[in-house]
CSV table of N, CA and C in Angstrom, one decimal:
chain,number,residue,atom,x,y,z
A,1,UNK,N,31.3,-41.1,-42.8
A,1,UNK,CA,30.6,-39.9,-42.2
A,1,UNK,C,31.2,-38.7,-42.9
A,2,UNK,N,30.0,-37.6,-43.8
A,2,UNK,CA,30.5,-36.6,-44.2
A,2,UNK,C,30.2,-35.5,-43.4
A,3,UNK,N,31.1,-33.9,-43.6
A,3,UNK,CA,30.9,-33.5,-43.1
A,3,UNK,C,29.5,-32.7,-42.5
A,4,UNK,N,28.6,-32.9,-43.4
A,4,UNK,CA,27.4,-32.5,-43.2
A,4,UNK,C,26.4,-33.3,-42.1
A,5,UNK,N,27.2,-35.1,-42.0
A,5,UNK,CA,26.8,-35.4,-40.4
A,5,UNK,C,27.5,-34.9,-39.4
A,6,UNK,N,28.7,-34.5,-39.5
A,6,UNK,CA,29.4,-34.2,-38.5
A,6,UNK,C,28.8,-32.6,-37.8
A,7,UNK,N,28.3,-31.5,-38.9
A,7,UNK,CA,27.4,-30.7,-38.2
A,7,UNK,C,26.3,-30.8,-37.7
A,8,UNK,N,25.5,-32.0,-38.5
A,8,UNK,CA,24.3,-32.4,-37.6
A,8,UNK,C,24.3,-33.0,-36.6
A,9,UNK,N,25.2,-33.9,-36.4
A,9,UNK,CA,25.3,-34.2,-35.1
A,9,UNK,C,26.1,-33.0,-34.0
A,10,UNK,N,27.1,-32.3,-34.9
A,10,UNK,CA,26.9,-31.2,-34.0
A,10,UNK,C,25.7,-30.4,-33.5
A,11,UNK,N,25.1,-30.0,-34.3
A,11,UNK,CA,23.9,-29.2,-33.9
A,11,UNK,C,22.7,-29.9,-32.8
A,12,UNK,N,22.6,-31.2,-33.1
A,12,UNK,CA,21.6,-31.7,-32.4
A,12,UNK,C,22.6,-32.0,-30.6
A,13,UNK,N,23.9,-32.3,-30.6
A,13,UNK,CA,24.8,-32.2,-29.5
A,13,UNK,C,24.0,-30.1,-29.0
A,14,UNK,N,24.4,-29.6,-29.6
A,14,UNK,CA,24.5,-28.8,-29.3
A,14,UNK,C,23.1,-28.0,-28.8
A,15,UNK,N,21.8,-28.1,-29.5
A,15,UNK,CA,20.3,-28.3,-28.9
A,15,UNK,C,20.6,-29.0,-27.8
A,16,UNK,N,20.6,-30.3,-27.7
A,16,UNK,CA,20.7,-31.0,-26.1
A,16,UNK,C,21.4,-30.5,-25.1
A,17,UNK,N,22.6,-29.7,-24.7
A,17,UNK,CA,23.4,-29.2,-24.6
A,17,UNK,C,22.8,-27.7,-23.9
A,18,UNK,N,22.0,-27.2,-24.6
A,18,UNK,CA,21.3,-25.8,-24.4
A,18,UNK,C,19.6,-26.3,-23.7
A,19,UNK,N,19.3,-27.2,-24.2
A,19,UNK,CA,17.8,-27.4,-23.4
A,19,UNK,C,18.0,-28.3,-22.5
A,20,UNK,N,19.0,-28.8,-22.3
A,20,UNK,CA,19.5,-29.3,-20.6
A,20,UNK,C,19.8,-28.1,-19.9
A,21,UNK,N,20.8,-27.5,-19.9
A,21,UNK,CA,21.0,-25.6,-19.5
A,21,UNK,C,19.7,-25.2,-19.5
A,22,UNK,N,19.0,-25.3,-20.0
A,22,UNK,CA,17.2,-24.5,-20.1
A,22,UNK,C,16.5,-25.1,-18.9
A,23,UNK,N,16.8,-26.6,-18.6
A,23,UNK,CA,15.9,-27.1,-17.9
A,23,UNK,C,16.1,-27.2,-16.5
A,24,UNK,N,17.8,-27.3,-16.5
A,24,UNK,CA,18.2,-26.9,-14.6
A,24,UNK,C,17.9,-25.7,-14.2
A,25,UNK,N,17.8,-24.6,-15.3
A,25,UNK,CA,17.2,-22.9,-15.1
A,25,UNK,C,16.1,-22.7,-14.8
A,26,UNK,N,15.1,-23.7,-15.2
A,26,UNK,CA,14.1,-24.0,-14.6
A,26,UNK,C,13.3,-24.4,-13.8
A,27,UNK,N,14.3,-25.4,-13.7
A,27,UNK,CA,14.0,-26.3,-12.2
A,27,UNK,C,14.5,-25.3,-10.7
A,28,UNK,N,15.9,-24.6,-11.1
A,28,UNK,CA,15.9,-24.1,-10.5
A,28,UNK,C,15.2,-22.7,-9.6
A,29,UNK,N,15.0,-22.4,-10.5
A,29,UNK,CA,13.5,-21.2,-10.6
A,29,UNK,C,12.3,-21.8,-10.4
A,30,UNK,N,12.4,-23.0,-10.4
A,30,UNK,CA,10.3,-23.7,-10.2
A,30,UNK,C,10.9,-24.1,-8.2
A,31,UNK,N,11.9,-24.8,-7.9
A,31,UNK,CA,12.5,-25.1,-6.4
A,31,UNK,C,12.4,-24.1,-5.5
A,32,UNK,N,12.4,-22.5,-6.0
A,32,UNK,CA,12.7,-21.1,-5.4
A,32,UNK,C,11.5,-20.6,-5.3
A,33,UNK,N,10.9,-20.9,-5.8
A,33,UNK,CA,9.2,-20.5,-5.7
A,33,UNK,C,8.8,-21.6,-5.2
A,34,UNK,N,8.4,-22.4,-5.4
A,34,UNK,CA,8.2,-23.7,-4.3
A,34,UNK,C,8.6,-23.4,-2.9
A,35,UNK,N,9.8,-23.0,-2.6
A,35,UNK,CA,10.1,-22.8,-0.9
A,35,UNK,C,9.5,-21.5,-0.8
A,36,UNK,N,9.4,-20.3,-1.3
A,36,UNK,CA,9.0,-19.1,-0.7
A,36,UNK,C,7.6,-19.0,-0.7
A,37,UNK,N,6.6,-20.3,-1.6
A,37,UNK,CA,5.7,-20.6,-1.2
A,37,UNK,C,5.3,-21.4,0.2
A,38,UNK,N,5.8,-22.2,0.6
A,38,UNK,CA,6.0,-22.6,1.6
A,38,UNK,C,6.4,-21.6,2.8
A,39,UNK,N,7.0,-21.0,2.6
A,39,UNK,CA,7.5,-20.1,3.6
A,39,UNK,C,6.4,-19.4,4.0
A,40,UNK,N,5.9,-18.7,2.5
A,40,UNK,CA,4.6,-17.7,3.2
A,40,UNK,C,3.1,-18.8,3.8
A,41,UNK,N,3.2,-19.8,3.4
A,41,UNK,CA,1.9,-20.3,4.3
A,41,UNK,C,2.2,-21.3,5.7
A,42,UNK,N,3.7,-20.5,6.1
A,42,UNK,CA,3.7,-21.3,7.4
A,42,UNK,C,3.8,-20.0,7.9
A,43,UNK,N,3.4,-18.3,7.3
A,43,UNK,CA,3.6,-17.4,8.0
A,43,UNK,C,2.2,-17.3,8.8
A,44,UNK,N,2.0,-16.7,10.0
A,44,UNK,CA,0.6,-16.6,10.5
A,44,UNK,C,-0.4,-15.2,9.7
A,45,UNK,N,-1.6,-15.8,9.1
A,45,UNK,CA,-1.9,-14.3,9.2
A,45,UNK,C,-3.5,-13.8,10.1
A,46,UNK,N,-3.0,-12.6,10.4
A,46,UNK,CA,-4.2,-12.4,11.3
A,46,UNK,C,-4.7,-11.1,10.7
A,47,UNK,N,-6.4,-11.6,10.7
A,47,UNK,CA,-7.2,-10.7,9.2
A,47,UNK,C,-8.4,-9.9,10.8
A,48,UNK,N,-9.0,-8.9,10.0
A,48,UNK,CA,-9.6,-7.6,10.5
A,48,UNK,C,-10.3,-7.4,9.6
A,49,UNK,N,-11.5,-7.2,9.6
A,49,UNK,CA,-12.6,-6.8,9.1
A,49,UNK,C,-13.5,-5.8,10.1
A,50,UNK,N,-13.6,-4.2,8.7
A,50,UNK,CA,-14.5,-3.6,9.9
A,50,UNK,C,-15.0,-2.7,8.3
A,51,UNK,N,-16.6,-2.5,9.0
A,51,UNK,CA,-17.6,-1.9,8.6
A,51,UNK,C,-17.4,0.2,8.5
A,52,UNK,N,-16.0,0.0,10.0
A,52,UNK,CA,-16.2,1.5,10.1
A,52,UNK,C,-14.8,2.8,9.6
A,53,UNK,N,-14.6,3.6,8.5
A,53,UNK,CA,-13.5,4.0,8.1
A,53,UNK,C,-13.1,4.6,9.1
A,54,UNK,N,-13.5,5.0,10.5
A,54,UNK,CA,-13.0,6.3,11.2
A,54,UNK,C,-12.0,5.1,12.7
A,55,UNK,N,-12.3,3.7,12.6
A,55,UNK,CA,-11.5,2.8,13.8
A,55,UNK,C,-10.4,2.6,13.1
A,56,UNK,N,-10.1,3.5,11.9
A,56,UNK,CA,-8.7,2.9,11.2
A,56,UNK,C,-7.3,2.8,12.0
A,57,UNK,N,-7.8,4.4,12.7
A,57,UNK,CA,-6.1,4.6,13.4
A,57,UNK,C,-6.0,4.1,14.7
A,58,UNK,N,-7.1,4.0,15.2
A,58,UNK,CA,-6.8,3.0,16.4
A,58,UNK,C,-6.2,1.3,16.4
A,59,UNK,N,-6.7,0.9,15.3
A,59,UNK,CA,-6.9,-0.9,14.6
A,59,UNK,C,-5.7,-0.3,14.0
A,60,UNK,N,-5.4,0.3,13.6
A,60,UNK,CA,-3.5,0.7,12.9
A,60,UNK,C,-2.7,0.6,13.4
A,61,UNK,N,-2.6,1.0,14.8
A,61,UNK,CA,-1.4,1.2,15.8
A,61,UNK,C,-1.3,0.3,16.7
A,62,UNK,N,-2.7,-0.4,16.8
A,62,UNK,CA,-2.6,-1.8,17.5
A,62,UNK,C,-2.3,-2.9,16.4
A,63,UNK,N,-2.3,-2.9,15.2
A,63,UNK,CA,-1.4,-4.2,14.5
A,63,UNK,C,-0.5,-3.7,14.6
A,64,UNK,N,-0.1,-2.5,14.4
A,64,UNK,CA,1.8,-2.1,14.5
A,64,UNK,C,2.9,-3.0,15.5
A,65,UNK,N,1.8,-2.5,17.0
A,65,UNK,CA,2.2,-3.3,17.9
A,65,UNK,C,2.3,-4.7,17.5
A,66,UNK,N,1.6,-5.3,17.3
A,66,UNK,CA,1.3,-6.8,17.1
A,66,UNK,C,2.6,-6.9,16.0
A,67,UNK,N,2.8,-6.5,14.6
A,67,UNK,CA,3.6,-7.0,13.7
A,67,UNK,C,5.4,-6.6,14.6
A,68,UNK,N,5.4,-5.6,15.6
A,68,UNK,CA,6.6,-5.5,16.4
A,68,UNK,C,6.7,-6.6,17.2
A,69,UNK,N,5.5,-6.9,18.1
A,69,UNK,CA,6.1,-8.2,18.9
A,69,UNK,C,6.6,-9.7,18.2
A,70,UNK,N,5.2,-10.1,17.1
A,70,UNK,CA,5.0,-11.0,16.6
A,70,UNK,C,5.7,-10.8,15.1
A,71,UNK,N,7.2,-10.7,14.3
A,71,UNK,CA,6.9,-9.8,13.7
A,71,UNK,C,6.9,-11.4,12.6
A,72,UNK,N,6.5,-12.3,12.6
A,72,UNK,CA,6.5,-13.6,11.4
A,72,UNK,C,4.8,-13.4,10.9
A,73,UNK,N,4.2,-12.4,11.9
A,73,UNK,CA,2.4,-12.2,11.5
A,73,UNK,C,2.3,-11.3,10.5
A,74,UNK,N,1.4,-12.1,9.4
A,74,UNK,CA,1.2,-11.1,8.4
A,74,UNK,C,-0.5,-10.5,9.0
A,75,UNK,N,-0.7,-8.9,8.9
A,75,UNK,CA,-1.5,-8.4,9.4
A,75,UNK,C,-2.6,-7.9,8.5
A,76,UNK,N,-3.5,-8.0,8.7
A,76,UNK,CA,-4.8,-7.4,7.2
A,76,UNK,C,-6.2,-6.8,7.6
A,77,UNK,N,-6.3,-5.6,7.5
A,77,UNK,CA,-6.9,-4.9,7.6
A,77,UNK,C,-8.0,-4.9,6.2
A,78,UNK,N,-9.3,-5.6,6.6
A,78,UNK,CA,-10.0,-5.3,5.8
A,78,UNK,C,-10.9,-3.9,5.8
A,79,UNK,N,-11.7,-3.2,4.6
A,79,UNK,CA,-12.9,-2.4,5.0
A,79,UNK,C,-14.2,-2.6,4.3
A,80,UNK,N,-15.3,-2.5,4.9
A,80,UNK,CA,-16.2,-3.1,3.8
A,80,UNK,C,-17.9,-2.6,4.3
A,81,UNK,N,-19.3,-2.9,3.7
A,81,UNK,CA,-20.4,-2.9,4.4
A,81,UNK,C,-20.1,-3.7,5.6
A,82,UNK,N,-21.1,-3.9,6.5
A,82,UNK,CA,-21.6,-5.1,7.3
A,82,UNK,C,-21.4,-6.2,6.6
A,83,UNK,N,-22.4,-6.1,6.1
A,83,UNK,CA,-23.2,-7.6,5.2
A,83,UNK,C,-21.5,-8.3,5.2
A,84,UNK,N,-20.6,-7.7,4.3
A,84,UNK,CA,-19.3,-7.9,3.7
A,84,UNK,C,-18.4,-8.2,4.9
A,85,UNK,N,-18.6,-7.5,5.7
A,85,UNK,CA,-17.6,-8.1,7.2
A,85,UNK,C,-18.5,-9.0,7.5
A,86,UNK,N,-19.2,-9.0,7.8
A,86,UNK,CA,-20.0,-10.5,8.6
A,86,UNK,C,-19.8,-12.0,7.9
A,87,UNK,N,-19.9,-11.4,6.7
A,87,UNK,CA,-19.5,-12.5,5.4
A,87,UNK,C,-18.4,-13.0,5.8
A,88,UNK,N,-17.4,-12.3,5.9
A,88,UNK,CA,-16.1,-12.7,5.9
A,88,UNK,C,-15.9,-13.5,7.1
A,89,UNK,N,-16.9,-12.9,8.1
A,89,UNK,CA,-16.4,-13.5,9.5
A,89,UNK,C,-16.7,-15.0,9.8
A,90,UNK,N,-17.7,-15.2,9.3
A,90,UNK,CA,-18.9,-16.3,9.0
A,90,UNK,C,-17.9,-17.5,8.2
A,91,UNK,N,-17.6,-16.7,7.1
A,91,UNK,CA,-16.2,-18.0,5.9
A,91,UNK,C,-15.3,-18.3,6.3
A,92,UNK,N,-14.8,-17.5,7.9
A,92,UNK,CA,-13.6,-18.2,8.6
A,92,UNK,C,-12.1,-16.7,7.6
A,93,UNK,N,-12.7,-15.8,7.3
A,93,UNK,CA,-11.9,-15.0,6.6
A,93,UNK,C,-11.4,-13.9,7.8
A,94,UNK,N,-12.1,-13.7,8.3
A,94,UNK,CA,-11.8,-12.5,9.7
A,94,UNK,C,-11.5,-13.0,11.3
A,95,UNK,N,-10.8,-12.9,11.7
A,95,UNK,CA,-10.5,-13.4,12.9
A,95,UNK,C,-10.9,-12.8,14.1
A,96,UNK,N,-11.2,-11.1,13.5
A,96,UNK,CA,-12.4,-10.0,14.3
A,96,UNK,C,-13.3,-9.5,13.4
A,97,UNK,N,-14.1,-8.9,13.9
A,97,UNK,CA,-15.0,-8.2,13.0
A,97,UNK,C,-15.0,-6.6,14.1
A,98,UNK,N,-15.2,-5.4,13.4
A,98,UNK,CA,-15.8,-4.1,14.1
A,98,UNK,C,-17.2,-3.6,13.0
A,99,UNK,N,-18.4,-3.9,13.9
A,99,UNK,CA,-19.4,-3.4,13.1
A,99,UNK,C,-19.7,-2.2,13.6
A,100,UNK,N,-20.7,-1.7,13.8
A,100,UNK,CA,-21.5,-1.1,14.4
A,100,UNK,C,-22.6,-1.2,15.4
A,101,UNK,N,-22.5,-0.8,16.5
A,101,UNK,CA,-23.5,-0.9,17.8
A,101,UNK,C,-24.7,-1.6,17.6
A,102,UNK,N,-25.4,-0.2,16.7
A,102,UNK,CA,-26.9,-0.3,16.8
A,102,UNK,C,-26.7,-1.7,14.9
A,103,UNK,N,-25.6,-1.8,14.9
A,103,UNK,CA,-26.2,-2.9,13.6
A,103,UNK,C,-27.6,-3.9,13.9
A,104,UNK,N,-27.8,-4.1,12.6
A,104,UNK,CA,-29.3,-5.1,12.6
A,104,UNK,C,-28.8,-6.4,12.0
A,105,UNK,N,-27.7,-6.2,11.5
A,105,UNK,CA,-27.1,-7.6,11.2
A,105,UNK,C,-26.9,-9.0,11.9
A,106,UNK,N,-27.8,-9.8,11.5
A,106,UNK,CA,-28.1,-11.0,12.6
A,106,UNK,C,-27.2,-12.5,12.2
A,107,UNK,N,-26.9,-12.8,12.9
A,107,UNK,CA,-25.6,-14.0,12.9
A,107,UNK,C,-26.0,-15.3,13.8
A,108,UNK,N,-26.2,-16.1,12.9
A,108,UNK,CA,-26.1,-17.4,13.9
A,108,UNK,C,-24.6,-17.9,13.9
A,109,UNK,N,-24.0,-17.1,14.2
A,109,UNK,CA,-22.6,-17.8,14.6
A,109,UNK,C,-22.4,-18.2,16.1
A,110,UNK,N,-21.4,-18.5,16.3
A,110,UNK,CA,-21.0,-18.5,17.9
A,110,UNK,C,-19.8,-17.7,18.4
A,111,UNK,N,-20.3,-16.6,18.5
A,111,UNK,CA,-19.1,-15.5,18.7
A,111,UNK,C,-19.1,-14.9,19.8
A,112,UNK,N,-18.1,-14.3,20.7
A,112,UNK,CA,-18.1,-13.5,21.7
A,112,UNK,C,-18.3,-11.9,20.7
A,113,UNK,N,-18.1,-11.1,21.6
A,113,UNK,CA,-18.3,-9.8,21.6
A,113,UNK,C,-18.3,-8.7,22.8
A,114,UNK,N,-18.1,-7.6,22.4
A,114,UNK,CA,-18.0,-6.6,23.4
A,114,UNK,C,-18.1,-5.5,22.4
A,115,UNK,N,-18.5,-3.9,22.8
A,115,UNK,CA,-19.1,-3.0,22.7
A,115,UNK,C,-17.9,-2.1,23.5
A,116,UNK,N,-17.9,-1.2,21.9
A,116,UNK,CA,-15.9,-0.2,22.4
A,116,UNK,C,-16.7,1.5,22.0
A,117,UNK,N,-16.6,2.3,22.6
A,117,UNK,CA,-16.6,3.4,22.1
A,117,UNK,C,-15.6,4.4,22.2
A,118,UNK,N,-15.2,4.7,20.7
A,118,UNK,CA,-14.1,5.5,20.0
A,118,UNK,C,-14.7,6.7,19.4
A,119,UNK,N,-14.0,7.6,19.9
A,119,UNK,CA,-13.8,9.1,19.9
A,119,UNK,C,-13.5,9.0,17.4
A,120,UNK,N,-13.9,9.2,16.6
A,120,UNK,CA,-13.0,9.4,15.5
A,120,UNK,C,-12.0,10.3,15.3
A,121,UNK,N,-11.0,9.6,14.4
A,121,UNK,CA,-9.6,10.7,14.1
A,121,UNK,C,-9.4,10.6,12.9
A,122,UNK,N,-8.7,11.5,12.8
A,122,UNK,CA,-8.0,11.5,11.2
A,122,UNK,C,-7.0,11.0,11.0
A,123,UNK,N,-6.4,10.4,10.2
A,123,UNK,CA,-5.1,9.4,9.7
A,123,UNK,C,-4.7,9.8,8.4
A,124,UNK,N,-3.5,9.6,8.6
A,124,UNK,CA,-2.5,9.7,7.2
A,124,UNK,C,-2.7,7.6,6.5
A,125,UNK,N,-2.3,8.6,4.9
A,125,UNK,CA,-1.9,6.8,4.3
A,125,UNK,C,-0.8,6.9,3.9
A,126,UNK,N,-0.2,6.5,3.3
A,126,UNK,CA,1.4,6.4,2.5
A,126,UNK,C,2.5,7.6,3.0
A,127,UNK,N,2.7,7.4,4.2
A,127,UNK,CA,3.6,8.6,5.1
A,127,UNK,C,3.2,10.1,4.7
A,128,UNK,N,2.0,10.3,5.1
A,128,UNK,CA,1.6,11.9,5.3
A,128,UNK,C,1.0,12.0,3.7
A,129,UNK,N,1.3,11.1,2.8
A,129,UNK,CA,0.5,11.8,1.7
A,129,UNK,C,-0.8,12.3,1.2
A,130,UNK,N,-1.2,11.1,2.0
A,130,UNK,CA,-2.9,11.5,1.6
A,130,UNK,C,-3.5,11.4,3.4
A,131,UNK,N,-4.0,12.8,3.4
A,131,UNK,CA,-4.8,12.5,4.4
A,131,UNK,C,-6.1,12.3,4.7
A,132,UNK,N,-6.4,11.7,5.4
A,132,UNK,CA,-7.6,11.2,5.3
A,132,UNK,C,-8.3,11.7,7.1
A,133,UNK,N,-9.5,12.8,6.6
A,133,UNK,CA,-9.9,13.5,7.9
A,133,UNK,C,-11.2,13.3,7.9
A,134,UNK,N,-11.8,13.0,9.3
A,134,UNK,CA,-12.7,13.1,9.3
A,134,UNK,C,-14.1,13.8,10.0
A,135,UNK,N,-15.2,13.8,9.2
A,135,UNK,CA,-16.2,14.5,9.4
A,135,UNK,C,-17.3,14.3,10.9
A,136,UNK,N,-17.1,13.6,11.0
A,136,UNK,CA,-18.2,12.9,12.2
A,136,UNK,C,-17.0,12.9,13.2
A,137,UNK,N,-17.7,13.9,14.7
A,137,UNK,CA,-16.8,14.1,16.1
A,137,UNK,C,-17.2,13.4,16.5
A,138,UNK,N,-18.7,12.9,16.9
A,138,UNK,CA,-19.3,12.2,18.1
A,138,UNK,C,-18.6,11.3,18.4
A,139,UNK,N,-18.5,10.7,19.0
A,139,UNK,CA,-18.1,9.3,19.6
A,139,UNK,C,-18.9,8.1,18.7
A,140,UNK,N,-18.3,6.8,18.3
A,140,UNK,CA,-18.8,6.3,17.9
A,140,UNK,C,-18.8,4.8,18.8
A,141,UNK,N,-19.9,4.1,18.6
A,141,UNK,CA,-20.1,3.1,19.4
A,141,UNK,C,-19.8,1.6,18.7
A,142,UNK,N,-19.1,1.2,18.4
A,142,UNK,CA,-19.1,-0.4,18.1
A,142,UNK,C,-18.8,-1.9,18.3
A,143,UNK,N,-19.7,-2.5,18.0
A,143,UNK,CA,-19.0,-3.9,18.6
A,143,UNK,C,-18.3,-4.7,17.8
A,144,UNK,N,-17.2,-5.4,18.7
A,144,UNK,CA,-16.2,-6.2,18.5
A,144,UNK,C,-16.3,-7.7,18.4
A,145,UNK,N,-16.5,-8.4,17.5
A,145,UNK,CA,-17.1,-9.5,17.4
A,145,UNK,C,-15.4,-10.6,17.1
A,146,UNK,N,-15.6,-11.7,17.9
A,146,UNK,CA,-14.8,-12.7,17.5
A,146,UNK,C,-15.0,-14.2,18.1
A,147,UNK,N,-14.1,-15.0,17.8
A,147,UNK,CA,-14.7,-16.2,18.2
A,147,UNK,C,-13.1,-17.0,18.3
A,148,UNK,N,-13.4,-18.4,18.5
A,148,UNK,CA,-12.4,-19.3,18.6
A,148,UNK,C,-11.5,-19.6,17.4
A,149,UNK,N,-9.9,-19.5,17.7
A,149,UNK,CA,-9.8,-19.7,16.0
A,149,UNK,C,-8.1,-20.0,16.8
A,150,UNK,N,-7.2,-20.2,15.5
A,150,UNK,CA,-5.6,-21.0,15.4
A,150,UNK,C,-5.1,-19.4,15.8
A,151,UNK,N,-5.4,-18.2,15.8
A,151,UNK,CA,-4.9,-17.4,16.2
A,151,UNK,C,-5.4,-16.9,17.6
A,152,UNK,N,-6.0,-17.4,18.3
A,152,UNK,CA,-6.8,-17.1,19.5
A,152,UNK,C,-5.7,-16.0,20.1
A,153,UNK,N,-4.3,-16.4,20.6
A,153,UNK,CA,-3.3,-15.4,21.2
A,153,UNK,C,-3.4,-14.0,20.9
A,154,UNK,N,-3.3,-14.1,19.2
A,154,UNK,CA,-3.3,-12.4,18.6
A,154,UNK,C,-4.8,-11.7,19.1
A,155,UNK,N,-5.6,-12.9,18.7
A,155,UNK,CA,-6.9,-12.5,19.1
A,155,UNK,C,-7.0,-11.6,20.2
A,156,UNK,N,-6.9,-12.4,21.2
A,156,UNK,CA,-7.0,-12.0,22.7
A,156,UNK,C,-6.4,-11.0,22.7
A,157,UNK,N,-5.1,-10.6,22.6
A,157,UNK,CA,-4.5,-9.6,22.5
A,157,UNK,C,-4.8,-8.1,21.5
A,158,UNK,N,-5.2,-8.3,20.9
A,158,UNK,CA,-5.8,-7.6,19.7
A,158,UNK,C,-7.0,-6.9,20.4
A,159,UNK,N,-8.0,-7.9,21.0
A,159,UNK,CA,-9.2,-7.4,21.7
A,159,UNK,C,-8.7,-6.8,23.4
A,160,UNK,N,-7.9,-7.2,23.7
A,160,UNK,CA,-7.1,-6.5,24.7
A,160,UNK,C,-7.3,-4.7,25.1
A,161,UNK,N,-6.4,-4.9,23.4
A,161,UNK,CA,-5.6,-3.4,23.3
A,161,UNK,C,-7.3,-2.6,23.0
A,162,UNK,N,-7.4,-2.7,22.2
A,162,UNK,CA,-8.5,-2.1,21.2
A,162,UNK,C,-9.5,-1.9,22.8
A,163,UNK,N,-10.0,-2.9,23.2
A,163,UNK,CA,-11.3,-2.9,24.3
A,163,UNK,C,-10.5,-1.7,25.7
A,164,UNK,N,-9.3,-1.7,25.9
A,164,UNK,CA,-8.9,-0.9,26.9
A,164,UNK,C,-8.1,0.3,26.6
A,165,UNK,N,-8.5,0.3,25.0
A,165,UNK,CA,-8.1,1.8,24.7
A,165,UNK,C,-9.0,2.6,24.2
A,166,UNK,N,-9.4,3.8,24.6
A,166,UNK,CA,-9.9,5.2,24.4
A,166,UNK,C,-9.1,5.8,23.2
A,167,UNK,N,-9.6,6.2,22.3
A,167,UNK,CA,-9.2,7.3,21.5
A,167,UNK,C,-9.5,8.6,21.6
């Protein structure tokens, strides 16, 4: 054996050596995302869908609550047309829906509902940065649509707050 095997076998020692070190770094990194995947889909999440930009700050301060008591609930505030909330509600995507009163939007689902009328306000987004104020005083009339679901608790409670509060 000359020394020119003795480097090649070094070298190829030494590749194995480094792409074993490559592969536990990997594995280790593939095991760490594997559990924090897991983690997040044993988190609950409870989804909101609403047709109307001015129920923001009411549906704001009642997830607040909700993410204080409950705080493992991831909370989601959708905004969208009708068509797009009903959609979602319909695909098992929304756990509530807030349309509008007089909507024409027709649903063969099997949903409860009740009819909330809120005063509009204006809200901040990103702590006071952007404010967002609004134009329309009247009172606005909307219903509250939901149905049976793995979150029913938040649910109920969700429709609780929102149905026995006045803005």
């Amino acid at each position: 054996m000359g020394m020119e095997d003795i480097v090649l076998l070094g070298g190829f020692a030494a590749i194995a050596i480094f792409g074993y070190y490559i592969m536990v770094k990997l594995d280790n990194f593939l095991d760490k995302v594997r559990r924090e995947n897991e983690e997040q889909a044993q988190t609950t999440c409870f989804n909101i869908a609403t047709s109307c930009v001015n129920i923001i700050p009411a549906v704001s301060n009642i997830l607040k609550d909700i993410n204080h008591l409950y705080p493992d609930v991831h909370c989601n505030l959708s905004v969208g047309s009708e068509q797009e909330v009903m959609k979602s509600f319909d695909c098992g995507d929304a756990d509530v829906v807030i349309i509008s009163a007089d909507s024409d939007v027709e649903s063969a689902r099997l949903a409860r509902w009740k009819c909330i009328t809120l005063n509009p306000q204006s809200f901040s987004i990103d702590n006071g940065i952007v404010d967002v104020k609004t134009i329309e005083k009247n009172p606005q009339h909307q219903k509250v649509l939901w149905k049976g679901s793995d979150n029913q608790s938040l649910v109920l409670h969700f429709i609780h707050q929102l149905c026995g509060q006045r803005a």
